[in-house]
Short mmCIF file of C-alpha atoms and ligand atoms in Angstrom, two decimals:
data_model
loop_
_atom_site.label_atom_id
_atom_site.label_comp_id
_atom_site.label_asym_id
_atom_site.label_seq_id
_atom_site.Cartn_x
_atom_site.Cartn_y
_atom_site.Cartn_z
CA UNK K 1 -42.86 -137.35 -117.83
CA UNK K 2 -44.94 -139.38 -115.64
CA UNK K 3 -43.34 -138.30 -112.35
CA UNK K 4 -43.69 -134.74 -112.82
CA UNK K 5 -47.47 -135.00 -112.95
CA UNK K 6 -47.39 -136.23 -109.39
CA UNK K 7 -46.34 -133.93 -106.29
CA UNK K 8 -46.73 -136.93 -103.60
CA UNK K 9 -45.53 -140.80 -104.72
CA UNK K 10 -47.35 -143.25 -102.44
CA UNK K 11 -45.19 -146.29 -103.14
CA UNK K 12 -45.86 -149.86 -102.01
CA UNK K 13 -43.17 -151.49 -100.70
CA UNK K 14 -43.46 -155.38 -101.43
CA UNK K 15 -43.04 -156.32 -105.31
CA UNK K 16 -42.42 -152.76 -105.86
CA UNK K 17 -39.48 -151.47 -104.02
CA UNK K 18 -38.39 -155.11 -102.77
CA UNK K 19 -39.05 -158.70 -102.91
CA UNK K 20 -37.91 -160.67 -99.75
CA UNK K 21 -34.66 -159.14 -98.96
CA UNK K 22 -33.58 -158.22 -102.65
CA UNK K 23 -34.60 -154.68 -104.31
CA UNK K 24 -36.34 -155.10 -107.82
CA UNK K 25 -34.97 -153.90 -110.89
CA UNK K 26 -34.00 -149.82 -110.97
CA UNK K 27 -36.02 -149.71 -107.77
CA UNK K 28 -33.41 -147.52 -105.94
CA UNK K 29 -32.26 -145.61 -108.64
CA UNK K 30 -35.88 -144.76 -109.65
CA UNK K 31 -36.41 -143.37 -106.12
CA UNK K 32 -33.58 -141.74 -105.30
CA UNK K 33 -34.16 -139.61 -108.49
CA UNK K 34 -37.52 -138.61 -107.78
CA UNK K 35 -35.59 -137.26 -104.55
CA UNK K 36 -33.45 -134.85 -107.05
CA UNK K 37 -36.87 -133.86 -108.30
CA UNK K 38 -37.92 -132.73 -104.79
CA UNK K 39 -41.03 -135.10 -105.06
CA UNK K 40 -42.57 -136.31 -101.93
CA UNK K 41 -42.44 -139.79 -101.11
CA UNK K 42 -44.76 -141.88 -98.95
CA UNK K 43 -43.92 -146.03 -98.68
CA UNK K 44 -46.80 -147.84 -97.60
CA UNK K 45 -47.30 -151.29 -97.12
CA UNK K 46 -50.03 -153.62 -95.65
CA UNK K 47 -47.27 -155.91 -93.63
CA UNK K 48 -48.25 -154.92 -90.60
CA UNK K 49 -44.90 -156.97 -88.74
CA UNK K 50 -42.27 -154.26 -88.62
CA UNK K 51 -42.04 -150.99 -86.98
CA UNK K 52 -41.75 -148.02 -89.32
CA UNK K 53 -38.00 -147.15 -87.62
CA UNK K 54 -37.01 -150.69 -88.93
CA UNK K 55 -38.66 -150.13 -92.42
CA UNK K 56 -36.38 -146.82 -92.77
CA UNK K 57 -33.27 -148.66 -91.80
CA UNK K 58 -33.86 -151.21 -94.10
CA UNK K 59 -34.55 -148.74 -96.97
CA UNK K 60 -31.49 -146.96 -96.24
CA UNK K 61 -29.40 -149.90 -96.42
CA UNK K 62 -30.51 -150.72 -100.00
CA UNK K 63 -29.52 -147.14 -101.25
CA UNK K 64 -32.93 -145.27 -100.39
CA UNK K 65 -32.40 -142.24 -97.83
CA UNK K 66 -35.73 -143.13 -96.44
CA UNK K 67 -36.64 -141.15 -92.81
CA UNK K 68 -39.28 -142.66 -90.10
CA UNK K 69 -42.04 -140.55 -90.91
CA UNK K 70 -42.11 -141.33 -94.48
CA UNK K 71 -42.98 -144.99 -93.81
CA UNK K 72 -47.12 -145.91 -93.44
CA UNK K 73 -47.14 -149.76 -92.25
CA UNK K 74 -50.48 -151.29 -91.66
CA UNK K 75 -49.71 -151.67 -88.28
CA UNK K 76 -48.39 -148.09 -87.53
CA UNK K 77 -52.03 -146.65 -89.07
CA UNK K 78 -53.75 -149.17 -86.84
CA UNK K 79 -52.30 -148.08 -83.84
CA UNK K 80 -53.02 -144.48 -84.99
CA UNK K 81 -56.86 -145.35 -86.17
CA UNK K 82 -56.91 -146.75 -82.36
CA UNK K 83 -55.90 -144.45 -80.72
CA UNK K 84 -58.03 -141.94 -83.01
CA UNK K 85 -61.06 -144.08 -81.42
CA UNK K 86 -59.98 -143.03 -78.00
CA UNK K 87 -59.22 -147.32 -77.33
CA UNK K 88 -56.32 -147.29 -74.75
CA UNK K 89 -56.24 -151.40 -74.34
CA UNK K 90 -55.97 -154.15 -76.73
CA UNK K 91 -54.83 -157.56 -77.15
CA UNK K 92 -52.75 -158.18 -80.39
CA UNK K 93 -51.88 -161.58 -82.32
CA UNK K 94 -49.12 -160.24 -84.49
CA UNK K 95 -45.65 -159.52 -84.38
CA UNK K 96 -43.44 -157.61 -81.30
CA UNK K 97 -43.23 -154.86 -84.00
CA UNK K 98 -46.87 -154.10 -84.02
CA UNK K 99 -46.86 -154.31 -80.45
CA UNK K 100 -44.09 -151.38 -80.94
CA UNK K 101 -46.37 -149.51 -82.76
CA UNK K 102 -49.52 -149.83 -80.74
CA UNK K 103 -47.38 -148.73 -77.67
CA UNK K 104 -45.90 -145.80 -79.40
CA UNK K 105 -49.22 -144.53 -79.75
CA UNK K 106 -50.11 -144.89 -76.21
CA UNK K 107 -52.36 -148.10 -76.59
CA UNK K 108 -51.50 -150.61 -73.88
CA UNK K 109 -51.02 -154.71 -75.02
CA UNK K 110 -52.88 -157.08 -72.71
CA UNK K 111 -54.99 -159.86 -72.65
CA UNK K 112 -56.63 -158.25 -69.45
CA UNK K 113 -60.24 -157.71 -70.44
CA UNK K 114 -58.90 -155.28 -73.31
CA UNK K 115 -61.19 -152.95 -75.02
CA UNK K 116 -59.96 -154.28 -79.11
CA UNK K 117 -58.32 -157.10 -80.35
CA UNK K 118 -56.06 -156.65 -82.82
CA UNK K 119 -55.83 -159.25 -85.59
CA UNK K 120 -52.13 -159.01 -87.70
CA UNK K 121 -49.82 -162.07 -87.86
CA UNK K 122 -46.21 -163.23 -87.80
CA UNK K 123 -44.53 -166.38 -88.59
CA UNK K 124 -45.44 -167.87 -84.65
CA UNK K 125 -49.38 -167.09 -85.21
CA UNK K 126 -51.30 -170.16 -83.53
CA UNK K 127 -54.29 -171.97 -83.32
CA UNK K 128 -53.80 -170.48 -79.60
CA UNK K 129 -53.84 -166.92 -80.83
CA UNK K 130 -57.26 -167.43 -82.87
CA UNK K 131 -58.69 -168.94 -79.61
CA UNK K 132 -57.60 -166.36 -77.49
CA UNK K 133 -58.80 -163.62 -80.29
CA UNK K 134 -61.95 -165.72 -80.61
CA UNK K 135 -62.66 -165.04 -77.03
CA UNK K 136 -61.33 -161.63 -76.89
CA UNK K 137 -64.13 -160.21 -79.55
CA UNK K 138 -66.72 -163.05 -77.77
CA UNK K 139 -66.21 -161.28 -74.34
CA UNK K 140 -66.61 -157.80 -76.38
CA UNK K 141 -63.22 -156.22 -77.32
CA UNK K 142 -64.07 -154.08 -80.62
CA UNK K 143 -62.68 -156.41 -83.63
CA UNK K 144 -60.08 -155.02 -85.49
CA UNK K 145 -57.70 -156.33 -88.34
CA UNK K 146 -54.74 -154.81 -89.36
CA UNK K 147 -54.54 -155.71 -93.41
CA UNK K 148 -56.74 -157.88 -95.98
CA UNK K 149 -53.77 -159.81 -97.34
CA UNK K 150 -54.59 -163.35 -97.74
CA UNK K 151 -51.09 -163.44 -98.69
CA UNK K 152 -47.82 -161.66 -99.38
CA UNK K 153 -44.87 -162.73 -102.50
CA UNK K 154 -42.16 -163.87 -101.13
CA UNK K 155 -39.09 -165.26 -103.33
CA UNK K 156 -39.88 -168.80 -103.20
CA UNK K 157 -43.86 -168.12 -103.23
CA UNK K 158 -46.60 -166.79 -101.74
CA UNK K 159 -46.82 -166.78 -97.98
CA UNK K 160 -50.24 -166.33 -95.78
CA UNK K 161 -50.73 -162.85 -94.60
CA UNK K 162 -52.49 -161.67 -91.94
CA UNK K 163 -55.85 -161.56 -94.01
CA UNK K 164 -55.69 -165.41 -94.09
CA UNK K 165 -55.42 -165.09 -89.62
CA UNK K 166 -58.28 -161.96 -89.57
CA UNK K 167 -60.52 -164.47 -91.96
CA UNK K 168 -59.82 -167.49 -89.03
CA UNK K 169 -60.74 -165.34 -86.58
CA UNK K 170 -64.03 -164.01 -88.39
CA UNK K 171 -65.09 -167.47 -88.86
CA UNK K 172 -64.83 -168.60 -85.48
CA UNK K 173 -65.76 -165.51 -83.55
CA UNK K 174 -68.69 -164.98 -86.14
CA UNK K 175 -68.17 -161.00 -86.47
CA UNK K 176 -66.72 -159.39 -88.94
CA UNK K 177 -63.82 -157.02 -88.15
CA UNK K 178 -62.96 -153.25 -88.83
CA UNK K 179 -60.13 -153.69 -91.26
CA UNK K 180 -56.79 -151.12 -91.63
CA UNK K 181 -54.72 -151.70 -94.25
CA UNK K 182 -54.95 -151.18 -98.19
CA UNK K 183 -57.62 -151.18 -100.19
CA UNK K 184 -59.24 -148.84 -97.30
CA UNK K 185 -58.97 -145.27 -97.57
CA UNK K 186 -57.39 -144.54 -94.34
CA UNK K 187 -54.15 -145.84 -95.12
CA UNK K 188 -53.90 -143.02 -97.89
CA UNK K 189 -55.66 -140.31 -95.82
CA UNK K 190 -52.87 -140.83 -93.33
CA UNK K 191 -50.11 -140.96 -95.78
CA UNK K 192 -51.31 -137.61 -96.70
CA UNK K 193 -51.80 -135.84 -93.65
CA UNK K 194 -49.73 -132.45 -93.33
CA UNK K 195 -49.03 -132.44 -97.26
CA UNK K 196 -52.25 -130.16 -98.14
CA UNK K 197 -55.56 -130.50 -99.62
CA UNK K 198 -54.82 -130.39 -103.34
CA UNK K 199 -51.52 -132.27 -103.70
CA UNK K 200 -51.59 -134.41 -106.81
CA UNK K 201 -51.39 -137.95 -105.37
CA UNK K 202 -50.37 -141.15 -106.80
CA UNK K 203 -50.62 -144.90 -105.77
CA UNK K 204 -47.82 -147.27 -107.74
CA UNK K 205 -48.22 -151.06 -106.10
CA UNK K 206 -48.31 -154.62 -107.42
CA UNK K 207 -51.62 -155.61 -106.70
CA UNK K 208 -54.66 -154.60 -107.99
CA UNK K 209 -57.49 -155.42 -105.17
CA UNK K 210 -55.80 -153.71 -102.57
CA UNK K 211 -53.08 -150.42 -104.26
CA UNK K 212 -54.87 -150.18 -107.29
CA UNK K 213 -58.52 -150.19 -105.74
CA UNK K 214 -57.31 -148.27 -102.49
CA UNK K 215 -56.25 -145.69 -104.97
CA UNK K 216 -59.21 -145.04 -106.59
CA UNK K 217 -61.71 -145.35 -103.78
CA UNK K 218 -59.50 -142.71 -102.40
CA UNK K 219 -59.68 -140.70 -105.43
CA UNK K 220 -56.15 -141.01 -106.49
CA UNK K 221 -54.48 -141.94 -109.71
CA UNK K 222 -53.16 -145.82 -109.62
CA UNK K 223 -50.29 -147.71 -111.33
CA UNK K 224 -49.59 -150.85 -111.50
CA UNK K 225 -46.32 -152.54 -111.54
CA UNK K 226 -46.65 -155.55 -112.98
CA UNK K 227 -45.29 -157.66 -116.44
CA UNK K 228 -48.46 -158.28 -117.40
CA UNK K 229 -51.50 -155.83 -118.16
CA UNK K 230 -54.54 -156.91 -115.58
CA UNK K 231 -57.83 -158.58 -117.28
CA UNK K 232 -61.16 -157.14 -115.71
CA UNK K 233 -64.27 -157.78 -117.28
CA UNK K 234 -65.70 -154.48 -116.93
CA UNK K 235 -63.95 -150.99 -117.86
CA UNK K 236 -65.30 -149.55 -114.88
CA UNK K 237 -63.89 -151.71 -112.12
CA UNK K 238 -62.22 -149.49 -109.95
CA UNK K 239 -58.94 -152.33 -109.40
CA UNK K 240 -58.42 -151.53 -113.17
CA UNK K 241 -54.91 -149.19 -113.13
CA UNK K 242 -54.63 -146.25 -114.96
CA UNK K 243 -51.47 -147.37 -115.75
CA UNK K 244 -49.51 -150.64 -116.22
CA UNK K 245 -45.53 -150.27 -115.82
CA UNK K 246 -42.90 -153.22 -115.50
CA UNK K 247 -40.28 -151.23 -113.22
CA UNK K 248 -40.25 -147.51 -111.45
CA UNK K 249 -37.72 -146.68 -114.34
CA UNK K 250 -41.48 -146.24 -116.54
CA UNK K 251 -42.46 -143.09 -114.10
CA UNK K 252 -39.73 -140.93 -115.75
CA UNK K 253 -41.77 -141.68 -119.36
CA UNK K 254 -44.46 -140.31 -121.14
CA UNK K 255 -48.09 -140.78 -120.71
CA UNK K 256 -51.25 -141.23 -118.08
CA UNK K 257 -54.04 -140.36 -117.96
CA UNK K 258 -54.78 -139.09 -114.34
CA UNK K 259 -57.67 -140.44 -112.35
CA UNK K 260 -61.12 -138.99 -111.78
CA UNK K 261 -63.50 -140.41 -109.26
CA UNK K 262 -66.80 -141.34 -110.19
CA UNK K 263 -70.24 -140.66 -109.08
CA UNK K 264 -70.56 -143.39 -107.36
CA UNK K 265 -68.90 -145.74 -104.38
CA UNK K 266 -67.19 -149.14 -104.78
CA UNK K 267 -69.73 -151.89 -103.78
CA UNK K 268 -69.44 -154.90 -101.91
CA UNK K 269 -71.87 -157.16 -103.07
CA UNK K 270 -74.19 -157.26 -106.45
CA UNK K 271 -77.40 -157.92 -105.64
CA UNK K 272 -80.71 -159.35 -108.16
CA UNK K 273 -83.32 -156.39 -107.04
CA UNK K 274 -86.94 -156.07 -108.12
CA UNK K 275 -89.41 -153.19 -108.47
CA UNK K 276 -93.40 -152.50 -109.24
CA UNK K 277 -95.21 -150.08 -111.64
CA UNK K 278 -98.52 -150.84 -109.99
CA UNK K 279 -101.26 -148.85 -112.06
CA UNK K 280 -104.94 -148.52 -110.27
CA UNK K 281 -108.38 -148.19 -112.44
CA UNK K 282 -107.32 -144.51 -112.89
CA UNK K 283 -104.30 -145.52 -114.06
CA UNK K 284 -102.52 -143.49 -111.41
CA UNK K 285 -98.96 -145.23 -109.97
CA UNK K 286 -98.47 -147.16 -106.28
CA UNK K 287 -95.78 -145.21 -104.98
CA UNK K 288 -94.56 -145.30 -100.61
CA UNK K 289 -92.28 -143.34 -98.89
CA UNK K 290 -89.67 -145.07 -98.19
CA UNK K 291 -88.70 -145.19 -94.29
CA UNK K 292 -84.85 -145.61 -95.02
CA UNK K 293 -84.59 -143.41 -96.95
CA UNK K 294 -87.49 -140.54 -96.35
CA UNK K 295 -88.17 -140.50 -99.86
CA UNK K 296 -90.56 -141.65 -102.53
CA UNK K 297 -90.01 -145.04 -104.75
CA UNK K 298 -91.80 -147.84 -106.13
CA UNK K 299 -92.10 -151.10 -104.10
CA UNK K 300 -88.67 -152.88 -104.63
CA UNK K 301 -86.68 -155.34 -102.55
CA UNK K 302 -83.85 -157.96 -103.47
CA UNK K 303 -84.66 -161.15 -105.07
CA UNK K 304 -83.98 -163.82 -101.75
CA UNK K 305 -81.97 -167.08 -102.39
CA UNK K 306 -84.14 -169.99 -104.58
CA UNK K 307 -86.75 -167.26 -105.28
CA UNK K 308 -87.63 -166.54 -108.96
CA UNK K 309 -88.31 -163.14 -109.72
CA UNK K 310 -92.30 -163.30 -110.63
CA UNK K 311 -92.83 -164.50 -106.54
CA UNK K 312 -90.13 -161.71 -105.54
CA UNK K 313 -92.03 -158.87 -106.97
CA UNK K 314 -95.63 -159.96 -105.44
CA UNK K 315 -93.91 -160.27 -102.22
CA UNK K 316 -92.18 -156.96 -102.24
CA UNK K 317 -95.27 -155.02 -103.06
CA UNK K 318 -97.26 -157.29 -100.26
CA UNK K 319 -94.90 -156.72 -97.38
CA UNK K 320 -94.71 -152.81 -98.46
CA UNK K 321 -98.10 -152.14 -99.44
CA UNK K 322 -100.31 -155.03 -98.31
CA UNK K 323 -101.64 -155.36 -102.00
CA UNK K 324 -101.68 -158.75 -104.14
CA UNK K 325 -100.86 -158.09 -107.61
CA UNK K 326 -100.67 -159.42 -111.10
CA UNK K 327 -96.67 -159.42 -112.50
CA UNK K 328 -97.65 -159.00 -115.77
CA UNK K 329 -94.75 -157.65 -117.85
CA UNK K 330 -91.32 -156.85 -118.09
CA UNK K 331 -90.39 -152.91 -118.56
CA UNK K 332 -86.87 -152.47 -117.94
CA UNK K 333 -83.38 -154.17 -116.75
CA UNK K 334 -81.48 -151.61 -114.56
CA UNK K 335 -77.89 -151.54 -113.35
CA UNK K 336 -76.41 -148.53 -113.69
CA UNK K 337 -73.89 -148.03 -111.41
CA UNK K 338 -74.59 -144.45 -111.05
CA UNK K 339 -78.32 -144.73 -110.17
CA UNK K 340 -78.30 -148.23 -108.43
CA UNK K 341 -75.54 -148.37 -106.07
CA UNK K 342 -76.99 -147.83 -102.59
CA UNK K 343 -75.00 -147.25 -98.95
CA UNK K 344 -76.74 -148.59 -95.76
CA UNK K 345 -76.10 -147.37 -92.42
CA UNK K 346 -74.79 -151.05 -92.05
CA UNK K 347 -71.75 -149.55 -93.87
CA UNK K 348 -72.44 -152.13 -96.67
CA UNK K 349 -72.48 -151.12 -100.34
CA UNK K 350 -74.86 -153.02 -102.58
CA UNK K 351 -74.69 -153.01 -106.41
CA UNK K 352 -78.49 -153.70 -107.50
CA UNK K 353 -79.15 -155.11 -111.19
CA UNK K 354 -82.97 -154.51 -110.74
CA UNK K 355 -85.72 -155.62 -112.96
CA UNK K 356 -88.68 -153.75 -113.25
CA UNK K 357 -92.41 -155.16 -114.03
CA UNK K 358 -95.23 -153.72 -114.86
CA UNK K 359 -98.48 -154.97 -112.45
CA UNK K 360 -101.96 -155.02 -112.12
CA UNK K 361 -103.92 -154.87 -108.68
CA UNK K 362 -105.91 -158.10 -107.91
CA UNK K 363 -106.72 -156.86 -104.71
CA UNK K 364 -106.97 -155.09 -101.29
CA UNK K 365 -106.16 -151.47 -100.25
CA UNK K 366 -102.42 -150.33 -99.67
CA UNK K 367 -101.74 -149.76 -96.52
CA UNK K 368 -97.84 -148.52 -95.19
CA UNK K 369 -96.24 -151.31 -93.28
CA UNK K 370 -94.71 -149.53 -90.40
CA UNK K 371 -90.98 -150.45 -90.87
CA UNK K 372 -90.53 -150.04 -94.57
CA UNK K 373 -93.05 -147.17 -95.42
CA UNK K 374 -94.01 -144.14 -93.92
CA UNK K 375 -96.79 -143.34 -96.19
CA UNK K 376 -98.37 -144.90 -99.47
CA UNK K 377 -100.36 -143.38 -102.32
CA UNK K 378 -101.30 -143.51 -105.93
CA UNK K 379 -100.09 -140.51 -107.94
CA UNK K 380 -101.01 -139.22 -111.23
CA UNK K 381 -97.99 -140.16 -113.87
CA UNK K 382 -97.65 -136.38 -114.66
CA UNK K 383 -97.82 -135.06 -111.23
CA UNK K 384 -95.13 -137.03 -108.99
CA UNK K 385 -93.91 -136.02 -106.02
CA UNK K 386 -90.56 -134.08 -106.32
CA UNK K 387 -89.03 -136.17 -103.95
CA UNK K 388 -89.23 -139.24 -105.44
CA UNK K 389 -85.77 -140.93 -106.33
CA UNK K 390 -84.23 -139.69 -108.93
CA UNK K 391 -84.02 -142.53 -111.53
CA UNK K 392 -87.38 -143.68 -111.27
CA UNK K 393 -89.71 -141.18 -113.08
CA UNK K 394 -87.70 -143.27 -115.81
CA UNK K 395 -88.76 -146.10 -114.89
CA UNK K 396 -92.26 -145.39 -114.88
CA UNK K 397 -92.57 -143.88 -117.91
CA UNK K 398 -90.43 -147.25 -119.43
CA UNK K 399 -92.90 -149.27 -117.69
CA UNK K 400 -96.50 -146.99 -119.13
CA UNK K 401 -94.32 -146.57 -122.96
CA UNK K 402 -93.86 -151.28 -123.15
CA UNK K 403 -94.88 -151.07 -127.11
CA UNK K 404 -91.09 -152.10 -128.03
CA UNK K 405 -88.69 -154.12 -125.85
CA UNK K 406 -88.04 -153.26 -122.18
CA UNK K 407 -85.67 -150.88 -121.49
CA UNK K 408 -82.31 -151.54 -120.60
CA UNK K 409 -80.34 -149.06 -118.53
MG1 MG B 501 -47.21 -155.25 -102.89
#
């Protein structure tokens, strides 16, 4: 069965467990047996309002004998990432619960120069309280919010969460803020803490962009509860479940396929790149080392808003190399997530679909601009440097081999 695969359950709460005040179908019954099978259990929610000790008394009153320290809310792990980052003050819009929490862990509430401001919300959250955050994070308290949620299911609808209050205060304060909660790994990593290295961890929530994702970018297996299978339009996207069932009855059945992480991180943006085979008289390839990353590459840059790709290439290889060229033809689409998904030290993660051109020199001498190139050379097709990135050897020989169609990779 699909329970006994698992040692650790890492259950969302909202639309799984409960809904409002009411517990879902076999909900309690589900849990309490994967009790009798001596399974650990972690409940973890992104409502970042009540204290964990409330949580547990709540569970137990529906049936569940659910203890304190089984409870991950994403206001307890932001009071614990806080006071991880050594922050002692900080000013909180949210709920006397999260101010619980944030005490609990030694983190003093005030709106006396304090060193974060915390961003959750609760039904009294004011145009007031995204002023005062405003000016919090303007006057330099470190910007932290406690979940994504736009917003949560209640039974008559959907409600705003406190991602719809951390997006106000983004906008207005014009800085984007250090975010807690689910789909973020830390939630997980703290569920985990104490239960070992190589327990067999699984995520079963309701939503896709923040359990199911969350799972996977933490490398564990993901189910979703839900009537419905998801629709993603690519196989690979991480919020696709490894599992779709309609109640937590479904975890004492057959069949999943556990998760396995792939070789590359989950990106937040897909960008239009472009890159150079530039070939000199001696047919030898314009290649710089890159200053980011201290390796070897061919000019390449994004494609900028309005710009069409033919003007994006000759600038690229202009601001890198100082060299006007001749786009002359197309040698290969890439996008493979594998090779072109790049982290920055801005902690961004860009997707590039990149299209790469073969080009002619019209004229001048390359020359490294300081801030994107350490060096630049031409290099013999057959002798490269070893440290060149990986994928584009590839690309060059796509880009000298154009007597079919370009390649697509
Ligand atoms: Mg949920």
């Amino acid at each position: 069965m699909i329970a006994k695969r698992f040692d650790v359950l890492l259950l969302d709460l909202d639309g799984v467990v409960y809904l409002g005040d009411e517990p879902l179908p076999d909900a309690v019954d589900s849990i309490n047996r994967l009790y009798e099978l001596d399974k650990e259990i972690r409940f973890l929610t992104n409502d970042p309002r009540p204290t964990r000790r409330t949580i547990a008394s709540d569970l137990r009153e529906l049936g569940i004998n659910a203890q304190e320290d089984e409870i991950v809310t994403a206001g307890w792990a932001t009071a614990k990432y806080l006071a991880q980052q050594g922050v002692t003050t900080a000013a909180v819009v949210g709920s006397e619960g999260l101010e619980t929490e944030l005490q609990s862990e030694g983190v003093e509430v005030t709106d006396s120069d304090p060193e974060a401001m915390v961003v959750g919300a609760d039904e009294g959250t004011s145009y007031r309280d995204i002023r005062r955050a405003t000016r919090h994070i303007d006057q330099g308290a470190v910007f932290v919010g406690t979940n994504p949620d736009g917003s949560f299911p209640t039974p008559d609808g959907p409600a705003p969460g406190a991602g719809a209050v951390v997006r106000a205060v983004e906008a207005a304060a014009g800085t984007e803020p250090t975010v807690v909660g689910k789909p973020e790994p830390l939630m997980f990593e703290m569920a985990l803490n104490g239960l070992g290295d190589d327990v067999r961890a699984v995520v079963i929530g309701d939503t896709p962009a923040t359990d199911v994702l969350g799972a996977h970018r933490a490398g564990h297996t993901g189910i979703l509860v839900a009537d419905e299978e998801p629709t993603a339009a690519s196989a690979r996207d991480l919020q696709v479940p490894d599992l779709t069932i309609s109640t937590l009855a479904d975890l004492f059945t057959e069949g999943i396929e556990t998760w396995e992480s792939p070789p590359y991180s989950w990106p937040d943006e897909i960008r239009p790149g472009v890159a150079a085979v530039v070939r000199n008289d001696a047919d030898e390839v314009l290649l710089m080392k890159r200053a980011d990353k201290r390796q070897w590459a061919l000019p390449m840059g994004s494609v900028e808003r309005c710009e069409p790709v033919r003007e994006a290439i000759s600038r690229e290889v202009m601001e890198e190399t100082g060299l006007h060229v001749e786009v002359e033809e197309l040698a290969g689409v890439y996008s493979h997530p594998a090779q072109q998904v790049f982290s920055y030290s801005s902690g961004k993660t860009v997707h590039f679909v990149t299209n790469c051109f073969r080009c002619t020199i019209e004229e001048g001498t390359p020359e490294a601009d300081e801030e994107e190139a350490l060096e630049v050379g031409f290099f013999d097709v057959n002798d490269l440097p070893p440290d060149i990135l990986s994928m584009q050897p590839q690309w060059i020989a796509d880009a000298i081999d154009i007597s079919g169609s370009p390649a697509v990779r």
